[in-house]
Coordinates of C-alpha atoms and ligand atoms in Angstrom, one line a residue:
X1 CA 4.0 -14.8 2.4
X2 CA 5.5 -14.5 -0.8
X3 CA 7.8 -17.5 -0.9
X4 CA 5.5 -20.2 0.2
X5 CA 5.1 -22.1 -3.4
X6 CA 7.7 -24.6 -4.9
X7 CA 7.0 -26.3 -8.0
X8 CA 7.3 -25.7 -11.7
X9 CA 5.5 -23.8 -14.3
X10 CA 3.2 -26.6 -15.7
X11 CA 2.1 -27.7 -12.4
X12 CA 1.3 -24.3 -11.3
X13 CA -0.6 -24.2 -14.9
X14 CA -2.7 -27.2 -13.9
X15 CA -3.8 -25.9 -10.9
X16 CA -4.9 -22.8 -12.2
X17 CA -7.6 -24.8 -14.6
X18 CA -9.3 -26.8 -12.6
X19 CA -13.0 -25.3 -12.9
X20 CA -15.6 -24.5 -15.9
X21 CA -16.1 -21.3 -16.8
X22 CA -20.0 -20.9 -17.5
X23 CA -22.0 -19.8 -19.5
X24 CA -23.2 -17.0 -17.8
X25 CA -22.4 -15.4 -14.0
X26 CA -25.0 -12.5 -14.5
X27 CA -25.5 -11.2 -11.6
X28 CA -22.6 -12.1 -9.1
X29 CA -20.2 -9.6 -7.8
X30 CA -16.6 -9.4 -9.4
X31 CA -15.4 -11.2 -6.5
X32 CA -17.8 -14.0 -6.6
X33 CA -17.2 -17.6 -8.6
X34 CA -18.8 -18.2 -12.1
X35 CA -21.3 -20.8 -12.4
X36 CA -20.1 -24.1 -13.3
X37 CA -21.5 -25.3 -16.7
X38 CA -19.5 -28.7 -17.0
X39 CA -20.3 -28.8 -20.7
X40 CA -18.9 -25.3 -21.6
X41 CA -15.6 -25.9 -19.6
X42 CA -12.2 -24.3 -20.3
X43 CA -9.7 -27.1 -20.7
X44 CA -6.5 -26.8 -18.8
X45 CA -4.1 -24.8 -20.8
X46 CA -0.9 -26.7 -20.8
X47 CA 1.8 -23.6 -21.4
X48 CA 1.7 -20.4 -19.5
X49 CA 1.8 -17.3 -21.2
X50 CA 5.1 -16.7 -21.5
X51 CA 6.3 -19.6 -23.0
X52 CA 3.6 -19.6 -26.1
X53 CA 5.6 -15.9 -26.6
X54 CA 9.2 -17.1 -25.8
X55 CA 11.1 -15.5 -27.7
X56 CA 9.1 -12.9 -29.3
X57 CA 8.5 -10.7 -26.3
X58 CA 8.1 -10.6 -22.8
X59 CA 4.9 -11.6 -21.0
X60 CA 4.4 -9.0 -18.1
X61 CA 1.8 -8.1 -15.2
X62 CA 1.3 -5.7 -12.7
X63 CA 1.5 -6.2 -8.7
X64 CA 3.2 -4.8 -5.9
X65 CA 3.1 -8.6 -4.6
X66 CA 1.7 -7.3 -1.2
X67 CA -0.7 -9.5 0.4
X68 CA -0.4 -12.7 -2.5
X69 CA -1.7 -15.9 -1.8
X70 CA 0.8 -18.8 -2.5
X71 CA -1.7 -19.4 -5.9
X72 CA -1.1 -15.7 -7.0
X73 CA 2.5 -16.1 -6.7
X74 CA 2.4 -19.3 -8.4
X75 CA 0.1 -17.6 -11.3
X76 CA 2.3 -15.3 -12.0
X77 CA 5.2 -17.7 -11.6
X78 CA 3.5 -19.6 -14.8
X79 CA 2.5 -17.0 -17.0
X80 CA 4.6 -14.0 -16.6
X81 CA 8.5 -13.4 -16.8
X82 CA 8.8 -9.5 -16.2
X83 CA 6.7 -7.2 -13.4
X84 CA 5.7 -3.8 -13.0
X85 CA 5.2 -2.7 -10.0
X86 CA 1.9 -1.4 -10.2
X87 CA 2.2 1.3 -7.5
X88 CA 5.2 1.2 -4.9
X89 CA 7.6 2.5 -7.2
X90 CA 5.9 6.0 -8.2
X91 CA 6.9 8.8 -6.4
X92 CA 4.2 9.5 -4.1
X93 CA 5.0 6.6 -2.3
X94 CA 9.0 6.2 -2.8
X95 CA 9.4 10.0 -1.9
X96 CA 6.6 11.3 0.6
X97 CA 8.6 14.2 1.9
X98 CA 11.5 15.6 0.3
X99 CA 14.7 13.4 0.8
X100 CA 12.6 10.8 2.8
X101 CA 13.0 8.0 0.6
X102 CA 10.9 5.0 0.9
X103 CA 12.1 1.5 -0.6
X104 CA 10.5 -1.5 1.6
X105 CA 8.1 -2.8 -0.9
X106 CA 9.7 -2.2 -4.4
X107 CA 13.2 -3.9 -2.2
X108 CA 11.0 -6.7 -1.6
X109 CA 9.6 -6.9 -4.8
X110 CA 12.8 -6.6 -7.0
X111 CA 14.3 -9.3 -4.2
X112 CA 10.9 -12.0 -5.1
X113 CA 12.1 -11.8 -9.1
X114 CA 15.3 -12.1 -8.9
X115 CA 14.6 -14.6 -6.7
X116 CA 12.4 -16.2 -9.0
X117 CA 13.8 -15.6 -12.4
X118 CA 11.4 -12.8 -13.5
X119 CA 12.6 -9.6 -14.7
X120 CA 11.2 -5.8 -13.5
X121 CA 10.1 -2.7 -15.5
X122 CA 10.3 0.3 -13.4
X123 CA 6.9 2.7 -13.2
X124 CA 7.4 5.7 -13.1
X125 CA 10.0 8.4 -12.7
X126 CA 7.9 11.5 -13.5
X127 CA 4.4 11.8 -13.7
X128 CA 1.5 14.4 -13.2
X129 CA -0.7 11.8 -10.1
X130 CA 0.6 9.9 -7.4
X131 CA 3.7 12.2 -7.0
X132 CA 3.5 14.5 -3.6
X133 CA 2.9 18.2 -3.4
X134 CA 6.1 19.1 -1.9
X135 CA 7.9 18.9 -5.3
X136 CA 5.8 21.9 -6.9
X137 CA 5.8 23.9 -3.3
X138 CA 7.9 26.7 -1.8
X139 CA 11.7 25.2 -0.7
X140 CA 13.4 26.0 2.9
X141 CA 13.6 29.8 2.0
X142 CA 10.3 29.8 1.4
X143 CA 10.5 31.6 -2.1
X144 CA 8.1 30.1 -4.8
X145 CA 9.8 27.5 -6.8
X146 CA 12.0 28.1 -9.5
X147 CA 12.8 26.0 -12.7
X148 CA 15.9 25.4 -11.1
X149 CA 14.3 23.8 -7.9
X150 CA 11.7 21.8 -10.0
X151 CA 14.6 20.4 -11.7
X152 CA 17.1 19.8 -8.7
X153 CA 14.0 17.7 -7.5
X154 CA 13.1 15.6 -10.2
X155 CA 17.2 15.0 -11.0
X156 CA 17.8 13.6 -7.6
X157 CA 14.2 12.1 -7.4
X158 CA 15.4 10.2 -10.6
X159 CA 19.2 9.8 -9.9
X160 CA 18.2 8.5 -6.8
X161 CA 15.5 5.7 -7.6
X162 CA 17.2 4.4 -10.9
X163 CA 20.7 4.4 -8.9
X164 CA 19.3 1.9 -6.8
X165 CA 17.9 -0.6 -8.9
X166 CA 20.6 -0.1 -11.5
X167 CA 21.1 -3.5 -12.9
X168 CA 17.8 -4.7 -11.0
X169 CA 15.3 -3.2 -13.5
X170 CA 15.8 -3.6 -17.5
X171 CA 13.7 -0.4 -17.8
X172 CA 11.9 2.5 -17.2
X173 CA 8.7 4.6 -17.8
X174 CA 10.8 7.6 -17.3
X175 CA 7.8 9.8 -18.2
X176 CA 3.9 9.1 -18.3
X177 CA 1.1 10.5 -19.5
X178 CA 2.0 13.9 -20.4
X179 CA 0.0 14.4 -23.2
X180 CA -3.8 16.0 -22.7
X181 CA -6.7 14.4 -23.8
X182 CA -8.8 15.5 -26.3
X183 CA -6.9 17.9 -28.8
X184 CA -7.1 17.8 -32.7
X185 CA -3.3 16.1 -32.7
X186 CA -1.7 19.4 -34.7
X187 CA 0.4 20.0 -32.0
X188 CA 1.9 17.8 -29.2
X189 CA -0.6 19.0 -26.8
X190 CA 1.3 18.8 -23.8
X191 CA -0.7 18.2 -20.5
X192 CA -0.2 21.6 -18.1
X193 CA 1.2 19.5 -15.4
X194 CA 3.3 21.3 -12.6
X195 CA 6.2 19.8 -14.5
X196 CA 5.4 21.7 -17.6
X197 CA 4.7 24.8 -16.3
X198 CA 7.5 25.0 -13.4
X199 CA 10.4 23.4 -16.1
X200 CA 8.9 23.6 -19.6
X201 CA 8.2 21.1 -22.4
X202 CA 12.3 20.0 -22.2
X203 CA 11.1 18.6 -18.8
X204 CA 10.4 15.2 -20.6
X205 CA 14.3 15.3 -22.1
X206 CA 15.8 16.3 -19.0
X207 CA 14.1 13.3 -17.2
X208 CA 15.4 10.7 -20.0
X209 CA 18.8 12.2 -19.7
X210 CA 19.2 11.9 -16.2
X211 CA 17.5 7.9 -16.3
X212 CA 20.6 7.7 -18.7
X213 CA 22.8 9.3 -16.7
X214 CA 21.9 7.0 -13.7
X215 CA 21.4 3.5 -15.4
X216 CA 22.9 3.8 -18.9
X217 CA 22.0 -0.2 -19.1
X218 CA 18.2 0.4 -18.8
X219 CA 15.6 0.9 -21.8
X220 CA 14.1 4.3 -21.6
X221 CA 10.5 4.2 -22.8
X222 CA 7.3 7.2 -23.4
X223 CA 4.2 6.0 -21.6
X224 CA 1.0 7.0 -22.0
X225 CA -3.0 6.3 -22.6
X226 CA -4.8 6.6 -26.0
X227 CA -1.8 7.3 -27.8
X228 CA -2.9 4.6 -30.1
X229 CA -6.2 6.7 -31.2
X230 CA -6.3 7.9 -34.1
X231 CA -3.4 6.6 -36.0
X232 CA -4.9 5.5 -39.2
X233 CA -6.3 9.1 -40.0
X234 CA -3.4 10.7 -37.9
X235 CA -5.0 12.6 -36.1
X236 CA -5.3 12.9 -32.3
X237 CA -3.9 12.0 -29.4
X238 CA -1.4 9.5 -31.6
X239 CA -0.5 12.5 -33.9
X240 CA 0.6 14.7 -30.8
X241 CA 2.5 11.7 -29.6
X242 CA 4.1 12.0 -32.9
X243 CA 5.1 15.2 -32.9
X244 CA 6.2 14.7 -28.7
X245 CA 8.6 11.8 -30.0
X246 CA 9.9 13.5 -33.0
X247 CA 10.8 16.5 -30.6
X248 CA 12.4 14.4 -28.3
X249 CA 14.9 12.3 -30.6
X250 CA 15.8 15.7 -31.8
X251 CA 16.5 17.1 -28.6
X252 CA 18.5 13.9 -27.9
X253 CA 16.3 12.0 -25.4
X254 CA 17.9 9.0 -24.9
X255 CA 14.6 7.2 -25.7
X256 CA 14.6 3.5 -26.7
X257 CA 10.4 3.0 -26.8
X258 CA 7.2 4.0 -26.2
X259 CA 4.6 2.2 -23.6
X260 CA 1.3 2.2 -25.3
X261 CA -0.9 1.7 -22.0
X262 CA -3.4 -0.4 -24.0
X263 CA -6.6 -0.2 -21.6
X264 CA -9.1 -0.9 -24.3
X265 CA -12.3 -2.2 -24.2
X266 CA -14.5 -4.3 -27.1
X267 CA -15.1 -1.4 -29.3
X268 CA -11.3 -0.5 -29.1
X269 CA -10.2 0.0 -33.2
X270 CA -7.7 -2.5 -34.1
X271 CA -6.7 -0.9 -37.2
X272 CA -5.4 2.2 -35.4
X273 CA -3.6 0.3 -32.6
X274 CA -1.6 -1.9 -35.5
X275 CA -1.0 1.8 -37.5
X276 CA 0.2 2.9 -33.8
X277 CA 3.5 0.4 -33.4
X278 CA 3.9 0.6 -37.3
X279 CA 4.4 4.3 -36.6
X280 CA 6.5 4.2 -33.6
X281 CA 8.6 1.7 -35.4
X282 CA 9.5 4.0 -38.1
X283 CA 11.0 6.0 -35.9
X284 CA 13.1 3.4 -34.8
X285 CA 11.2 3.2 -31.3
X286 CA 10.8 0.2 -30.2
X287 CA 6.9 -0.9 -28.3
X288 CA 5.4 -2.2 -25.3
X289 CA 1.9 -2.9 -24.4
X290 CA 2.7 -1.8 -20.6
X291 CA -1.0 -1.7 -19.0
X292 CA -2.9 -3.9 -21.1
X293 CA -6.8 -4.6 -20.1
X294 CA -9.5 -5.1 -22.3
X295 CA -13.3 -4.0 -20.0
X296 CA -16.2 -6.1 -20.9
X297 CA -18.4 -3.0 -19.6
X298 CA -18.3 0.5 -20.0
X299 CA -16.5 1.9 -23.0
X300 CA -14.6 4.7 -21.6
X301 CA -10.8 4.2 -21.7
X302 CA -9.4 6.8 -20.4
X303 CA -7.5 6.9 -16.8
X304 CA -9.1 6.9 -14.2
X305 CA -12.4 6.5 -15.1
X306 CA -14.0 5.2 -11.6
X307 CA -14.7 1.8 -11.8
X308 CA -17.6 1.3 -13.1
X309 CA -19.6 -1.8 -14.3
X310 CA -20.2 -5.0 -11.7
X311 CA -23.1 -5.9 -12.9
X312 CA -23.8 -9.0 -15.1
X313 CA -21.2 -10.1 -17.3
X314 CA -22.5 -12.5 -20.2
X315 CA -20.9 -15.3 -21.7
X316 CA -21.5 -13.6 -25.1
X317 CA -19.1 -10.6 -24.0
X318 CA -16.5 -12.7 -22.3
X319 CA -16.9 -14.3 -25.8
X320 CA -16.3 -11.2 -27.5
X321 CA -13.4 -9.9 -25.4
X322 CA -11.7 -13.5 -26.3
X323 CA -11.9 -12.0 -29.7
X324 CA -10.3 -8.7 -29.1
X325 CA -7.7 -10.3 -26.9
X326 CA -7.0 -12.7 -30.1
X327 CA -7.0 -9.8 -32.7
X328 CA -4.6 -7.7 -30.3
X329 CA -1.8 -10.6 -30.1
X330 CA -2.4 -11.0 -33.6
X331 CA -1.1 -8.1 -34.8
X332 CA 2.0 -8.4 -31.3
X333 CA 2.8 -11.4 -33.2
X334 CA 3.2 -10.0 -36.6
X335 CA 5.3 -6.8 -35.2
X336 CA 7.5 -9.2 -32.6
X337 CA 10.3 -7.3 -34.0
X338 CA 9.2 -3.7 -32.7
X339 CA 7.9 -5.4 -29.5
X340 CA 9.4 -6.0 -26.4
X341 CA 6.7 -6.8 -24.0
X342 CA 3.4 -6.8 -23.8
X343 CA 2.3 -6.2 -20.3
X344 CA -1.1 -6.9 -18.8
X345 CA -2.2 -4.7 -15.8
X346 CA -2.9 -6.9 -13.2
X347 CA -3.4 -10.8 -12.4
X348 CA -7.1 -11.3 -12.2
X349 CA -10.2 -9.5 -12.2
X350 CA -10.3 -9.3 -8.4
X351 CA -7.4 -7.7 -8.8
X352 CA -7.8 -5.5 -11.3
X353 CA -7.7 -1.6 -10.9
X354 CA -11.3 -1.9 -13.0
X355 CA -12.5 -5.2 -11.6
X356 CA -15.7 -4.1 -12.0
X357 CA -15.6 -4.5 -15.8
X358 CA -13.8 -7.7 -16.1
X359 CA -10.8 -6.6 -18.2
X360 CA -8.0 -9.4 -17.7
X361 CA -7.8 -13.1 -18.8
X362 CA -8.4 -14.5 -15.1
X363 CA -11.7 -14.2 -13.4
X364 CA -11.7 -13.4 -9.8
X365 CA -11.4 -16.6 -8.7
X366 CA -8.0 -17.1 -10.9
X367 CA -10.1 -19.2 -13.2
X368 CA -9.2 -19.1 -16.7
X369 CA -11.3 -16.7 -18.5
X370 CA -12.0 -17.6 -22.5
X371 CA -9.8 -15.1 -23.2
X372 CA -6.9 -16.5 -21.8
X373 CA -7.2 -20.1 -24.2
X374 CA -7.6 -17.5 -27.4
X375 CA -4.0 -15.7 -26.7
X376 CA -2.9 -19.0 -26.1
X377 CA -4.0 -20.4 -29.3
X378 CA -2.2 -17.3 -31.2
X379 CA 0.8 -17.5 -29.4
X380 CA 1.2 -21.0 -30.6
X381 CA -0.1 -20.6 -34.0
X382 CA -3.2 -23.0 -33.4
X383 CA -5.7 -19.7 -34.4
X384 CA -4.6 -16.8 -36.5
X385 CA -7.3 -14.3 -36.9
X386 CA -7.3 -11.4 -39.3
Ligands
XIL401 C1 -3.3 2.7 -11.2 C2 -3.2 1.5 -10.3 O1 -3.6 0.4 -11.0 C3 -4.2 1.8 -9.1 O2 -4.0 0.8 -8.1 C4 -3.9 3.1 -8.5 O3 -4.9 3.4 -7.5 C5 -4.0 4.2 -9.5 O4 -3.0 3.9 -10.6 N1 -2.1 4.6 -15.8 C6 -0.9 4.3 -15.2 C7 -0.9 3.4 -13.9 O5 0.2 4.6 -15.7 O6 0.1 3.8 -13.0 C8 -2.3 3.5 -13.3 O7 -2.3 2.5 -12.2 C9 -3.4 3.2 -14.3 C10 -3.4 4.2 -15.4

């Protein structure tokens, strides 16, 4: 299943660009083809993604690689040179029960890009969702959990899952999310996750210590949603990730970076996502764009907002997402320095953890979207918007 295509980059290209994409698929399902409007076709991009950003950062996407068709695997084989997994290395499902490890598909999945020359970023060590009740519950005595449990069970959760990819995965998002939505940004506004309140706010330096402590090789990187809003006023959600960082550098966090998530959408303000990395580069962070999606439909950004949209897309807003797209790699371009990877969440819109609202640069057929020939044209200097 997932070693069925031989053949090199450009060829895999070609095939992706075979068909038009229309003017206007109002009124298909996410899953369903475009129309085909002959004069309106996307040419055949001739260089995937990674190679119009070779040597500025890394091109990324995220997939567990279950279930692939040989033309997923040779999309990503064109266009991408690092992979998250998108779900099989979080602890839900690489720890169910405590000390029942599970490591069958993020194995497989670190095996396929080595295998294929494309690096991994590992998501995520410690996180409020998708990680399993039993860390926060009662141990074998049955007395309620202490500090000191909460921490011997994220230290060995950690020790345990970076050990084993040690050399396998350049990186981590040691911690993610832990910042609420929603305050004024005068304080870091921690989120009162089970982590918080069982260990306290030096949960988050704990967790980077013991990454360190298991891979000292690996970057260590922040992650989080929104983190970007609010920059150019400072204010916000960016201002509490301030203060977070500042905390953990001077608590000694081995911290190399901070993921901004980047799920946007049309209205999503440039300005304060350039004044984001500028900030995170003064404090000599380094950035990745680690779940980057731009929604056609539906403005909210936040996680897990349900879905949402599948309705008629029109040619004017894959138009206008083109844009975005192209004013987003604009500035990547300009900060290259401070960047490491920019990351998109997923492969297509079928694919897609929003499909629903269109958000990536393939359609659900693996078509090219316009979107895709606009990031191409910045990476190669053909089209530099302001
Ligand atoms: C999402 C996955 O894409 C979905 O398949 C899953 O059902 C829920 O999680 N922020 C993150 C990612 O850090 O792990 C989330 O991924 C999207 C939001």
């Amino acid at each position: 299943m997932m070693n069925g295509f031989v053949g090199s980059g450009l060829i895999a290209c070609a095939m992706l660009a075979a068909t038009a994409y229309g003017q206007n698929n109002g009124g298909t399902t996410p899953e369903a083809a475009p129309q085909t409007n002959s004069s309106q076709a996307e040419s055949a991009p001739s260089v995937g993604l990674k190679d119009a950003f070779a040597g500025k950062f890394l091109i990324g996407t995220a997939s567990d690689l279950r279930g692939y068709s040989d033309a997923e695997l040779a999309n990503i084989k064109a266009n991408y040179n690092v992979i998250t997994p998108e779900n099989c290395m979080k602890p839900q499902p690489t720890q169910p029960s405590e000390d029942t490890f599970n490591w069958t598909t993020p194995d497989a999945l670190v095996k396929w890009c080595q295998d294929n020359n494309i690096k991994v970023w590992g998501h995520t060590l410690c996180w409020h969702a998708q990680t399993p009740n039993w860390f926060f519950q009662p141990g074998a005595d049955g007395q309620p959990v202490t500090r000191e449990l909460a921490m011997a069970r994220l230290k060995n959760h950690i020790l345990t899952e970076v050990g084993r990819y040690k050399g396998r995965v350049i990186g981590w998002d040691v911690v993610n999310e832990a910042i609420n939505d929603g305050g004024a940004g005068e304080t870091e506004n921690l989120r009162n996750s089970s982590w918080n309140r069982l260990i306290g706010p030096d949960f988050l330096t704990l967790a980077f210590k013991w990454a360190h402590e298991a891979d000292p090789e690996a970057q260590l990187y922040y992650n989080d949603y929104n983190i970007d809003q609010g920059s150019v006023e400072n204010k916000g959600k960016h201002a509490s990730s301030m203060l977070l960082l500042k905390r953990l550098l001077k608590e000694g966090a081995p911290i190399n970076g901070v993921g901004i998530q980047g799920h946007w959408h049309l209205d999503t303000s440039i300005p304060d996502v350039e004044k984001a990395i500028a900030d995170y580069e003064s404090l000599g962070l380094k950035v990745s764009i680690s779940e980057l999606d731009v929604t056609v439909t539906g403005g909210n950004s936040g996680a897990f907002p349900g879905g949402g949209g599948g309705g008629p897309v029109s040619a004017e807003a894959f138009q206008q997402q083109a844009q975005v797209y192209a004013k987003l790699f604009d500035i990547f371009n300009r900060h290259s320095k401070t960047i490491s990877r920019v990351t998109f969440w997923g492969i297509s819109d079928r694919r897609s953890w929003r499909s629903g609202q269109r958000p990536l640069v393939f359609d659900a057929r693996l078509q090219p979207k316009p979107a895709l020939q606009a990031i191409l044209d910045v990476g190669l200097g053909k089209n530099v918007t302001k």
